[in-house]
Amino acid sequence: MDALIALGYSVQQAREALCEVDPKIKDSGDRIREVLRKLGK
C-alpha cells in the first residue's frame, strides 16, 4: 500500500484497489501492477 501512496493515491484508493486484486496473486510487485491496471481504467 505504501508504494501506491507514494505514487499519489490516497490511502482509501489504495486500500479499495488492493481488496479487488485476486488473492491468488502473492508477489507484491505483481499485486501493485494489477492495482495500477485497475486504477488506470
XYZ file of N, CA and C in Angstrom:
123
model
N 0.830 -1.181 0.000
C 0.000 0.000 0.000
C 0.877 1.248 0.000
N 2.019 1.200 0.675
C 2.909 2.355 0.727
C 3.364 2.791 -0.661
N 3.601 1.833 -1.538
C 4.040 2.167 -2.899
C 2.957 2.949 -3.627
N 1.722 2.563 -3.446
C 0.616 3.259 -4.109
C 0.445 4.668 -3.549
N 0.596 4.804 -2.254
C 0.501 6.123 -1.623
C 1.637 7.014 -2.120
N 2.832 6.436 -2.249
C 3.980 7.191 -2.759
C 3.743 7.650 -4.196
N 2.934 6.916 -4.941
C 2.608 7.291 -6.316
C 1.495 8.340 -6.385
N 0.964 8.724 -5.221
C -0.021 9.796 -5.190
C -1.455 9.366 -4.948
N -1.679 8.072 -4.746
C -3.037 7.604 -4.463
C -3.327 7.785 -2.983
N -4.583 8.018 -2.653
C -4.968 8.162 -1.252
C -4.962 6.787 -0.576
N -4.954 6.809 0.736
C -4.993 5.558 1.498
C -6.256 4.781 1.145
N -7.369 5.487 1.043
C -8.639 4.827 0.720
C -8.601 4.210 -0.672
N -8.082 4.941 -1.657
C -7.985 4.407 -3.020
C -7.108 3.161 -3.033
N -5.974 3.229 -2.362
C -5.040 2.102 -2.337
C -5.682 0.893 -1.672
N -6.335 1.113 -0.556
C -6.962 0.013 0.186
C -8.064 -0.651 -0.639
N -8.916 0.157 -1.245
C -10.015 -0.390 -2.046
C -9.492 -1.166 -3.251
N -8.482 -0.618 -3.904
C -7.926 -1.285 -5.083
C -7.253 -2.599 -4.701
N -6.535 -2.614 -3.585
C -5.870 -3.844 -3.151
C -6.884 -4.926 -2.788
N -8.026 -4.528 -2.268
C -9.063 -5.504 -1.917
C -9.649 -6.176 -3.153
N -9.559 -5.507 -4.295
C -10.123 -6.052 -5.530
C -9.171 -6.993 -6.261
N -7.903 -7.024 -5.851
C -6.913 -7.865 -6.534
C -7.136 -9.328 -6.153
N -6.964 -10.197 -7.116
C -7.107 -11.640 -6.902
C -6.179 -12.090 -5.772
N -6.719 -12.709 -4.729
C -5.890 -13.138 -3.596
C -4.858 -14.201 -3.966
N -5.004 -14.809 -5.132
C -4.023 -15.803 -5.571
C -2.704 -15.146 -5.959
N -2.739 -13.843 -6.241
C -1.517 -13.116 -6.592
C -0.800 -12.780 -5.294
N 0.341 -13.413 -5.073
C 1.063 -13.264 -3.808
C 2.217 -12.268 -3.893
N 2.878 -12.185 -5.056
C 4.037 -11.307 -5.207
C 3.599 -9.844 -5.127
N 4.270 -9.066 -4.286
C 3.855 -7.675 -4.089
C 3.971 -6.854 -5.370
N 4.997 -7.089 -6.158
C 5.146 -6.372 -7.423
C 4.009 -6.668 -8.376
N 3.622 -7.928 -8.438
C 2.502 -8.324 -9.296
C 1.192 -7.715 -8.800
N 1.029 -7.655 -7.476
C -0.188 -7.062 -6.900
C -0.273 -5.579 -7.249
N 0.863 -4.876 -7.146
C 0.880 -3.447 -7.458
C 0.573 -3.221 -8.937
N 1.167 -4.044 -9.805
C 0.885 -3.917 -11.242
C -0.602 -4.109 -11.525
N -1.199 -5.083 -10.879
C -2.628 -5.348 -11.077
C -3.470 -4.164 -10.582
N -3.103 -3.617 -9.438
C -3.820 -2.454 -8.904
C -3.702 -1.276 -9.867
N -2.503 -1.038 -10.386
C -2.311 0.080 -11.313
C -3.132 -0.115 -12.582
N -3.253 -1.348 -13.034
C -4.113 -1.624 -14.194
C -5.559 -1.241 -13.884
N -6.021 -1.640 -12.702
C -7.408 -1.355 -12.321
C -7.637 0.146 -12.128
N -6.691 0.825 -11.512
C -6.842 2.255 -11.265
C -6.719 3.069 -12.546
N -6.023 2.533 -13.526
C -5.830 3.238 -14.781
C -7.030 3.190 -15.705
N -8.001 2.360 -15.389
C -9.184 2.215 -16.256
C -10.190 3.297 -15.981
